[in-house]
Amino acid sequence: MTSEYRHTPVLLAECLEQLTLQTQHTFVDATLGGAGHSFEVAKRLGHEGTLIGIDQDEVALAAARKKLESLPEQTRPALELLHGNFGELDGLLTSAEVPGIDAILFDLGVSSVQIDTPSRGFSFKEEAPLDMRMDPSTQTQTAAEIVNTYNAADLTRIIRAYSDEKWASRIADFIVREREKEPFETSGQLVEVIKAAIPASARRAGGHPAKRTFQALRIEVNSELDVLRRGLDAAIRWLNPKGRIAVISYHSLEDRIVKDTFASMANRCTCPPDLPVCVCGKEPILKVVTRKPILPTPEEIESNPRARSAKLRVAQKL
């Protein structure tokens, strides 16, 4: 584990603008990390506000607490830092005993610290155990278990669906064939098999050949898309009227879920389109604030390459 949790918050100024925070507000950082966003949010909430931070990484929680408690006590909001996954948002917010929330932020994906900690097994650039669990204290299934036990059809399905990998079927076949000789234990073993599966001509473009497969395995290990759907639904329920939800996503699967969830909550009518008036009674719950996602500036991408694929979407509770 790293002793210093460094993280440059993505789209920070844009998030602060869109969240429209005021003193006395209750804000939830559903993906607290090293408190990069929350540190600046805390300054806006002031002593009368409440900041609830959620993370499934104990290292992140400890680093975030240290950073947030460095703010002057007389101007610092009430802090409630919770160990858990935002898919459990209902239970976590119930335990925090808050009646409702005024703003919530999701900064999705794996953190740079998790990637840079070899023992976590997220990186295709480091030799490490094939783990990829975001919360090893509660999760049992690892990436190694998936590549060693899933059949070729299931491996193809998750690699293709979760990463849009053109060579998914071939990579799955190579994995199944190779594990018959020796089970996969490390990231390095898997990287070599992926390289062998993808033709040399295809490896010359599009970045590291293992990037997409590693992304797919990480999503499968952590059930990230199902967790996101549960987290968004819960967050919208907990928002007070005029409260805002902001979500930063980093790949098309996440962004599509966010976009579709916001759209479905903003247009809930199920009446046939030829009816002159609505009779179903399903009133909209949200107003979509960002019809198109907010993207990072070229200057931010240059200073923080992690921001390159980021998209920010915002909605407001009616």
mmCIF file of C-alpha atoms in Angstrom:
data_model
loop_
_atom_site.group_PDB
_atom_site.id
_atom_site.type_symbol
_atom_site.label_atom_id
_atom_site.label_comp_id
_atom_site.label_asym_id
_atom_site.label_seq_id
_atom_site.Cartn_x
_atom_site.Cartn_y
_atom_site.Cartn_z
ATOM 1 C CA MET A 1 0.000 0.000 0.000
ATOM 2 C CA THR A 2 1.178 3.484 -0.718
ATOM 3 C CA SER A 3 1.714 5.734 2.278
ATOM 4 C CA GLU A 4 0.783 8.886 0.384
ATOM 5 C CA TYR A 5 -2.506 9.130 -1.492
ATOM 6 C CA ARG A 6 -1.981 11.594 -4.323
ATOM 7 C CA HIS A 7 -4.828 12.357 -6.690
ATOM 8 C CA THR A 8 -5.472 15.275 -9.016
ATOM 9 C CA PRO A 9 -9.232 15.901 -9.135
ATOM 10 C CA VAL A 10 -10.684 15.864 -12.646
ATOM 11 C CA LEU A 11 -12.981 18.676 -13.841
ATOM 12 C CA LEU A 12 -12.758 20.277 -10.399
ATOM 13 C CA ALA A 13 -13.810 23.816 -11.339
ATOM 14 C CA GLU A 14 -16.664 22.501 -13.470
ATOM 15 C CA CYS A 15 -17.929 20.276 -10.626
ATOM 16 C CA LEU A 16 -17.828 23.118 -8.117
ATOM 17 C CA GLU A 17 -19.772 25.348 -10.495
ATOM 18 C CA GLN A 18 -22.399 22.743 -11.341
ATOM 19 C CA LEU A 19 -23.033 21.495 -7.794
ATOM 20 C CA THR A 20 -24.232 24.992 -6.716
ATOM 21 C CA LEU A 21 -23.222 24.351 -3.097
ATOM 22 C CA GLN A 22 -24.179 26.638 -0.256
ATOM 23 C CA THR A 23 -23.458 26.783 3.454
ATOM 24 C CA GLN A 24 -25.668 24.432 5.475
ATOM 25 C CA HIS A 25 -25.867 22.016 2.541
ATOM 26 C CA THR A 26 -25.297 18.278 2.937
ATOM 27 C CA PHE A 27 -22.913 17.007 0.279
ATOM 28 C CA VAL A 28 -22.022 13.393 -0.503
ATOM 29 C CA ASP A 29 -18.794 12.417 -2.230
ATOM 30 C CA ALA A 30 -19.695 8.903 -3.340
ATOM 31 C CA THR A 31 -16.126 8.195 -4.507
ATOM 32 C CA LEU A 32 -14.054 10.069 -1.938
ATOM 33 C CA GLY A 33 -10.582 8.878 -2.946
ATOM 34 C CA GLY A 34 -7.978 11.258 -1.565
ATOM 35 C CA ALA A 35 -10.630 14.008 -1.127
ATOM 36 C CA GLY A 36 -9.417 16.040 -4.097
ATOM 37 C CA HIS A 37 -12.922 17.266 -4.905
ATOM 38 C CA SER A 38 -14.161 17.206 -1.323
ATOM 39 C CA PHE A 39 -11.347 19.386 0.006
ATOM 40 C CA GLU A 40 -12.549 22.277 -2.153
ATOM 41 C CA VAL A 41 -16.209 21.466 -1.522
ATOM 42 C CA ALA A 42 -15.572 21.598 2.241
ATOM 43 C CA LYS A 43 -14.399 25.205 1.948
ATOM 44 C CA ARG A 44 -17.740 26.144 0.383
ATOM 45 C CA LEU A 45 -19.900 24.263 2.877
ATOM 46 C CA GLY A 46 -18.387 25.934 5.912
ATOM 47 C CA HIS A 47 -18.958 25.062 9.545
ATOM 48 C CA GLU A 48 -22.727 24.705 9.177
ATOM 49 C CA GLY A 49 -22.538 22.207 6.320
ATOM 50 C CA THR A 50 -22.119 18.424 6.303
ATOM 51 C CA LEU A 51 -19.727 16.437 4.122
ATOM 52 C CA ILE A 52 -20.262 12.688 3.792
ATOM 53 C CA GLY A 53 -17.468 10.798 2.056
ATOM 54 C CA ILE A 54 -17.750 7.193 0.884
ATOM 55 C CA ASP A 55 -14.959 4.914 -0.283
ATOM 56 C CA GLN A 56 -14.299 1.183 -0.233
ATOM 57 C CA ASP A 57 -10.547 1.708 0.023
ATOM 58 C CA GLU A 58 -9.331 2.063 3.627
ATOM 59 C CA VAL A 59 -6.125 3.767 2.451
ATOM 60 C CA ALA A 60 -8.160 6.399 0.636
ATOM 61 C CA LEU A 61 -10.380 7.001 3.684
ATOM 62 C CA ALA A 62 -7.392 7.496 5.980
ATOM 63 C CA ALA A 63 -5.723 9.893 3.529
ATOM 64 C CA ALA A 64 -8.958 11.799 2.970
ATOM 65 C CA ARG A 65 -9.590 12.209 6.679
ATOM 66 C CA LYS A 66 -6.100 13.563 7.226
ATOM 67 C CA LYS A 67 -6.508 16.045 4.368
ATOM 68 C CA LEU A 68 -9.985 17.234 5.353
ATOM 69 C CA GLU A 69 -9.079 17.590 9.029
ATOM 70 C CA SER A 70 -6.217 19.874 8.021
ATOM 71 C CA LEU A 71 -8.844 22.562 7.330
ATOM 72 C CA PRO A 72 -9.407 25.018 10.222
ATOM 73 C CA GLU A 73 -11.897 23.496 12.638
ATOM 74 C CA GLN A 74 -13.950 26.690 12.889
ATOM 75 C CA THR A 75 -14.641 26.678 9.121
ATOM 76 C CA ARG A 76 -14.735 22.930 8.504
ATOM 77 C CA PRO A 77 -18.063 21.156 7.834
ATOM 78 C CA ALA A 78 -19.191 18.204 9.884
ATOM 79 C CA LEU A 79 -17.419 15.157 8.472
ATOM 80 C CA GLU A 80 -18.824 11.647 8.126
ATOM 81 C CA LEU A 81 -16.421 9.308 6.310
ATOM 82 C CA LEU A 82 -17.887 5.894 5.591
ATOM 83 C CA HIS A 83 -16.248 2.660 4.448
ATOM 84 C CA GLY A 84 -18.366 1.113 1.733
ATOM 85 C CA ASN A 85 -19.431 1.004 -1.880
ATOM 86 C CA PHE A 86 -21.826 3.533 -3.377
ATOM 87 C CA GLY A 87 -23.950 0.606 -4.511
ATOM 88 C CA GLU A 88 -24.868 0.398 -0.802
ATOM 89 C CA LEU A 89 -25.801 4.086 -0.678
ATOM 90 C CA ASP A 90 -29.186 3.524 0.960
ATOM 91 C CA GLY A 91 -27.672 1.719 3.927
ATOM 92 C CA LEU A 92 -24.722 4.088 4.227
ATOM 93 C CA LEU A 93 -26.857 7.236 4.257
ATOM 94 C CA THR A 94 -29.309 5.636 6.659
ATOM 95 C CA SER A 95 -26.412 4.917 9.014
ATOM 96 C CA ALA A 96 -25.330 8.559 8.721
ATOM 97 C CA GLU A 97 -28.822 9.589 9.875
ATOM 98 C CA VAL A 98 -29.328 12.338 7.325
ATOM 99 C CA PRO A 99 -32.865 13.202 6.192
ATOM 100 C CA GLY A 100 -31.771 14.090 2.658
ATOM 101 C CA ILE A 101 -28.870 15.447 0.636
ATOM 102 C CA ASP A 102 -28.352 18.594 -1.421
ATOM 103 C CA ALA A 103 -25.610 17.438 -3.782
ATOM 104 C CA ILE A 104 -23.745 14.258 -4.656
ATOM 105 C CA LEU A 105 -20.705 13.602 -6.817
ATOM 106 C CA PHE A 106 -19.586 10.336 -8.437
ATOM 107 C CA ASP A 107 -16.065 10.220 -9.894
ATOM 108 C CA LEU A 108 -16.115 6.768 -11.474
ATOM 109 C CA GLY A 109 -13.423 4.280 -12.361
ATOM 110 C CA VAL A 110 -10.287 3.101 -10.642
ATOM 111 C CA SER A 111 -8.101 5.668 -8.902
ATOM 112 C CA SER A 112 -4.561 6.414 -9.996
ATOM 113 C CA VAL A 113 -3.299 5.255 -6.595
ATOM 114 C CA GLN A 114 -4.959 1.862 -6.972
ATOM 115 C CA ILE A 115 -3.403 1.499 -10.408
ATOM 116 C CA ASP A 116 -0.002 2.574 -9.125
ATOM 117 C CA THR A 117 -0.051 0.104 -6.206
ATOM 118 C CA PRO A 118 1.289 -3.117 -7.787
ATOM 119 C CA SER A 119 -0.127 -5.453 -5.146
ATOM 120 C CA ARG A 120 -3.670 -4.482 -6.172
ATOM 121 C CA GLY A 121 -3.194 -6.038 -9.624
ATOM 122 C CA PHE A 122 -5.021 -3.341 -11.592
ATOM 123 C CA SER A 123 -2.131 -2.362 -13.823
ATOM 124 C CA PHE A 124 -1.052 -4.144 -16.987
ATOM 125 C CA LYS A 125 2.305 -2.362 -16.669
ATOM 126 C CA GLU A 126 3.377 -4.000 -13.393
ATOM 127 C CA GLU A 127 4.042 -7.623 -12.470
ATOM 128 C CA ALA A 128 1.566 -8.342 -9.676
ATOM 129 C CA PRO A 129 -1.011 -10.867 -8.453
ATOM 130 C CA LEU A 130 -4.126 -10.875 -10.635
ATOM 131 C CA ASP A 131 -6.450 -9.359 -8.050
ATOM 132 C CA MET A 132 -8.309 -6.159 -9.111
ATOM 133 C CA ARG A 133 -10.668 -6.120 -6.111
ATOM 134 C CA MET A 134 -11.491 -2.578 -5.037
ATOM 135 C CA ASP A 135 -12.335 -3.807 -1.534
ATOM 136 C CA PRO A 136 -10.330 -6.943 -0.704
ATOM 137 C CA SER A 137 -11.798 -6.962 2.809
ATOM 138 C CA THR A 138 -15.273 -7.885 1.546
ATOM 139 C CA GLN A 139 -14.840 -9.187 -2.015
ATOM 140 C CA THR A 140 -13.786 -12.759 -2.697
ATOM 141 C CA GLN A 141 -13.694 -13.154 -6.483
ATOM 142 C CA THR A 142 -10.447 -12.007 -8.091
ATOM 143 C CA ALA A 143 -9.403 -11.488 -11.684
ATOM 144 C CA ALA A 144 -7.309 -14.659 -11.423
ATOM 145 C CA GLU A 145 -10.391 -16.678 -10.537
ATOM 146 C CA ILE A 146 -12.234 -15.281 -13.560
ATOM 147 C CA VAL A 147 -9.515 -16.033 -16.107
ATOM 148 C CA ASN A 148 -8.936 -19.495 -14.612
ATOM 149 C CA THR A 149 -12.587 -20.617 -14.348
ATOM 150 C CA TYR A 150 -14.801 -18.789 -16.860
ATOM 151 C CA ASN A 151 -15.384 -20.697 -20.097
ATOM 152 C CA ALA A 152 -14.366 -19.213 -23.433
ATOM 153 C CA ALA A 153 -17.873 -17.956 -24.210
ATOM 154 C CA ASP A 154 -18.178 -16.065 -20.927
ATOM 155 C CA LEU A 155 -14.681 -14.611 -21.238
ATOM 156 C CA THR A 156 -15.508 -13.448 -24.756
ATOM 157 C CA ARG A 157 -18.751 -11.903 -23.555
ATOM 158 C CA ILE A 158 -17.244 -9.806 -20.766
ATOM 159 C CA ILE A 159 -14.171 -8.725 -22.736
ATOM 160 C CA ARG A 160 -16.282 -7.657 -25.703
ATOM 161 C CA ALA A 161 -19.130 -6.092 -23.718
ATOM 162 C CA TYR A 162 -17.018 -4.241 -21.171
ATOM 163 C CA SER A 163 -14.216 -3.015 -23.395
ATOM 164 C CA ASP A 164 -15.325 -3.261 -27.019
ATOM 165 C CA GLU A 165 -12.226 -5.359 -27.688
ATOM 166 C CA LYS A 166 -12.183 -6.431 -31.334
ATOM 167 C CA TRP A 167 -10.110 -9.523 -30.550
ATOM 168 C CA ALA A 168 -12.207 -10.692 -27.578
ATOM 169 C CA SER A 169 -12.925 -14.173 -28.898
ATOM 170 C CA ARG A 170 -9.307 -14.819 -29.851
ATOM 171 C CA ILE A 171 -8.047 -13.544 -26.483
ATOM 172 C CA ALA A 172 -10.516 -15.810 -24.667
ATOM 173 C CA ASP A 173 -9.405 -18.839 -26.683
ATOM 174 C CA PHE A 174 -5.757 -18.104 -25.948
ATOM 175 C CA ILE A 175 -6.489 -17.732 -22.223
ATOM 176 C CA VAL A 176 -8.361 -21.058 -22.049
ATOM 177 C CA ARG A 177 -5.612 -22.833 -23.964
ATOM 178 C CA GLU A 178 -2.821 -21.340 -21.866
ATOM 179 C CA ARG A 179 -4.404 -22.062 -18.476
ATOM 180 C CA GLU A 180 -4.481 -25.757 -19.294
ATOM 181 C CA LYS A 181 -0.681 -25.657 -19.097
ATOM 182 C CA GLU A 182 -0.476 -23.467 -16.007
ATOM 183 C CA PRO A 183 -3.066 -21.416 -14.078
ATOM 184 C CA PHE A 184 -2.858 -17.653 -14.271
ATOM 185 C CA GLU A 185 -1.528 -16.008 -11.136
ATOM 186 C CA THR A 186 0.052 -12.727 -12.220
ATOM 187 C CA SER A 187 -0.726 -9.779 -14.449
ATOM 188 C CA GLY A 188 2.456 -10.412 -16.408
ATOM 189 C CA GLN A 189 1.295 -13.884 -17.450
ATOM 190 C CA LEU A 190 -1.976 -12.492 -18.741
ATOM 191 C CA VAL A 191 -0.345 -9.599 -20.585
ATOM 192 C CA GLU A 192 1.893 -11.989 -22.515
ATOM 193 C CA VAL A 193 -1.067 -14.146 -23.575
ATOM 194 C CA ILE A 194 -3.053 -11.097 -24.695
ATOM 195 C CA LYS A 195 -0.094 -9.880 -26.741
ATOM 196 C CA ALA A 196 0.182 -13.288 -28.362
ATOM 197 C CA ALA A 197 -3.537 -13.337 -29.157
ATOM 198 C CA ILE A 198 -3.639 -9.953 -30.878
ATOM 199 C CA PRO A 199 -1.949 -9.905 -34.313
ATOM 200 C CA ALA A 200 1.217 -7.811 -34.496
ATOM 201 C CA SER A 201 -0.324 -5.444 -37.045
ATOM 202 C CA ALA A 202 -3.186 -4.654 -34.632
ATOM 203 C CA ARG A 203 -0.830 -4.128 -31.687
ATOM 204 C CA ARG A 204 0.896 -1.214 -33.389
ATOM 205 C CA ALA A 205 -2.038 1.168 -32.796
ATOM 206 C CA GLY A 206 -4.510 1.938 -30.027
ATOM 207 C CA GLY A 207 -2.265 1.919 -26.973
ATOM 208 C CA HIS A 208 -1.242 -1.054 -24.846
ATOM 209 C CA PRO A 209 -2.811 -4.280 -26.172
ATOM 210 C CA ALA A 210 -3.873 -5.422 -22.677
ATOM 211 C CA LYS A 211 -5.607 -2.182 -21.687
ATOM 212 C CA ARG A 212 -9.093 -3.132 -22.820
ATOM 213 C CA THR A 213 -9.032 -6.672 -21.430
ATOM 214 C CA PHE A 214 -7.807 -5.440 -18.044
ATOM 215 C CA GLN A 215 -10.622 -2.868 -18.001
ATOM 216 C CA ALA A 216 -13.176 -5.588 -18.738
ATOM 217 C CA LEU A 217 -11.855 -7.841 -15.974
ATOM 218 C CA ARG A 218 -11.877 -4.981 -13.466
ATOM 219 C CA ILE A 219 -15.506 -4.190 -14.307
ATOM 220 C CA GLU A 220 -16.474 -7.856 -13.925
ATOM 221 C CA VAL A 221 -14.585 -8.339 -10.648
ATOM 222 C CA ASN A 222 -16.224 -5.320 -9.063
ATOM 223 C CA SER A 223 -19.658 -5.550 -10.771
ATOM 224 C CA GLU A 224 -19.116 -1.894 -11.613
ATOM 225 C CA LEU A 225 -22.033 -1.351 -13.981
ATOM 226 C CA ASP A 226 -24.647 -2.929 -11.690
ATOM 227 C CA VAL A 227 -23.205 -1.006 -8.749
ATOM 228 C CA LEU A 228 -23.426 2.230 -10.753
ATOM 229 C CA ARG A 229 -27.097 1.675 -11.593
ATOM 230 C CA ARG A 230 -27.946 1.008 -7.936
ATOM 231 C CA GLY A 231 -25.925 3.993 -6.783
ATOM 232 C CA LEU A 232 -27.554 6.400 -9.230
ATOM 233 C CA ASP A 233 -31.071 5.244 -8.353
ATOM 234 C CA ALA A 234 -30.398 5.613 -4.629
ATOM 235 C CA ALA A 235 -28.711 9.002 -5.027
ATOM 236 C CA ILE A 236 -31.694 10.408 -6.914
ATOM 237 C CA ARG A 237 -34.072 9.171 -4.189
ATOM 238 C CA TRP A 238 -32.003 10.850 -1.449
ATOM 239 C CA LEU A 239 -31.690 14.212 -3.197
ATOM 240 C CA ASN A 240 -33.681 17.074 -1.722
ATOM 241 C CA PRO A 241 -35.752 19.215 -4.117
ATOM 242 C CA LYS A 242 -33.373 21.253 -6.300
ATOM 243 C CA GLY A 243 -30.483 19.028 -5.172
ATOM 244 C CA ARG A 244 -27.933 18.153 -7.825
ATOM 245 C CA ILE A 245 -26.204 14.962 -8.917
ATOM 246 C CA ALA A 246 -22.934 15.148 -10.865
ATOM 247 C CA VAL A 247 -21.215 12.136 -12.420
ATOM 248 C CA ILE A 248 -17.771 11.955 -14.025
ATOM 249 C CA SER A 249 -17.388 8.877 -16.233
ATOM 250 C CA TYR A 250 -14.374 7.628 -18.180
ATOM 251 C CA HIS A 251 -15.709 5.159 -20.728
ATOM 252 C CA SER A 252 -18.761 4.844 -22.916
ATOM 253 C CA LEU A 253 -20.477 2.106 -20.898
ATOM 254 C CA GLU A 254 -20.566 4.246 -17.754
ATOM 255 C CA ASP A 255 -21.531 7.387 -19.637
ATOM 256 C CA ARG A 256 -24.400 5.621 -21.401
ATOM 257 C CA ILE A 257 -25.822 4.390 -18.077
ATOM 258 C CA VAL A 258 -25.630 7.892 -16.592
ATOM 259 C CA LYS A 259 -27.174 9.500 -19.677
ATOM 260 C CA ASP A 260 -29.991 6.943 -19.890
ATOM 261 C CA THR A 261 -30.738 7.115 -16.147
ATOM 262 C CA PHE A 262 -30.993 10.897 -16.209
ATOM 263 C CA ALA A 263 -33.145 10.811 -19.347
ATOM 264 C CA SER A 264 -35.523 8.195 -17.947
ATOM 265 C CA MET A 265 -35.987 10.201 -14.745
ATOM 266 C CA ALA A 266 -36.559 13.413 -16.710
ATOM 267 C CA ASN A 267 -39.125 11.896 -19.091
ATOM 268 C CA ARG A 268 -41.128 9.227 -17.245
ATOM 269 C CA CYS A 269 -44.340 9.509 -19.253
ATOM 270 C CA THR A 270 -45.411 6.158 -20.754
ATOM 271 C CA CYS A 271 -48.433 7.464 -22.669
ATOM 272 C CA PRO A 272 -48.669 6.791 -26.415
ATOM 273 C CA PRO A 273 -47.159 9.717 -28.321
ATOM 274 C CA ASP A 274 -50.430 10.463 -30.129
ATOM 275 C CA LEU A 275 -52.311 11.266 -26.890
ATOM 276 C CA PRO A 276 -52.897 15.028 -26.586
ATOM 277 C CA VAL A 277 -52.360 15.031 -22.795
ATOM 278 C CA CYS A 278 -50.543 12.787 -20.332
ATOM 279 C CA VAL A 279 -52.812 10.348 -18.479
ATOM 280 C CA CYS A 280 -50.241 7.999 -16.960
ATOM 281 C CA GLY A 281 -49.486 10.385 -14.110
ATOM 282 C CA LYS A 282 -45.767 9.674 -14.126
ATOM 283 C CA GLU A 283 -44.255 13.046 -13.384
ATOM 284 C CA PRO A 284 -40.589 13.784 -14.131
ATOM 285 C CA ILE A 285 -38.212 13.487 -11.171
ATOM 286 C CA LEU A 286 -35.127 15.168 -12.642
ATOM 287 C CA LYS A 287 -34.205 18.027 -14.898
ATOM 288 C CA VAL A 288 -31.140 17.303 -17.015
ATOM 289 C CA VAL A 289 -28.768 20.244 -16.579
ATOM 290 C CA THR A 290 -26.141 19.154 -19.121
ATOM 291 C CA ARG A 291 -27.749 18.168 -22.422
ATOM 292 C CA LYS A 292 -24.249 17.344 -23.621
ATOM 293 C CA PRO A 293 -21.472 16.229 -21.267
ATOM 294 C CA ILE A 294 -18.943 18.753 -20.009
ATOM 295 C CA LEU A 295 -15.451 17.843 -21.234
ATOM 296 C CA PRO A 296 -12.025 18.794 -19.865
ATOM 297 C CA THR A 297 -10.149 21.645 -21.486
ATOM 298 C CA PRO A 298 -7.006 20.959 -23.520
ATOM 299 C CA GLU A 299 -5.048 22.644 -20.710
ATOM 300 C CA GLU A 300 -6.395 20.225 -18.117
ATOM 301 C CA ILE A 301 -5.675 17.209 -20.316
ATOM 302 C CA GLU A 302 -2.114 18.400 -20.777
ATOM 303 C CA SER A 303 -1.561 18.825 -17.046
ATOM 304 C CA ASN A 304 -3.544 15.708 -16.031
ATOM 305 C CA PRO A 305 -3.692 12.995 -18.745
ATOM 306 C CA ARG A 306 -6.195 10.992 -16.646
ATOM 307 C CA ALA A 307 -8.787 13.625 -17.563
ATOM 308 C CA ARG A 308 -8.570 12.856 -21.284
ATOM 309 C CA SER A 309 -11.635 10.605 -21.481
ATOM 310 C CA ALA A 310 -13.647 12.264 -18.688
ATOM 311 C CA LYS A 311 -17.263 13.335 -19.211
ATOM 312 C CA LEU A 312 -19.311 15.210 -16.636
ATOM 313 C CA ARG A 313 -23.117 14.988 -16.603
ATOM 314 C CA VAL A 314 -25.342 16.845 -14.151
ATOM 315 C CA ALA A 315 -29.033 16.667 -13.245
ATOM 316 C CA GLN A 316 -31.243 18.428 -10.702
ATOM 317 C CA LYS A 317 -34.043 16.985 -8.584
ATOM 318 C CA LEU A 318 -37.414 18.622 -9.241
#
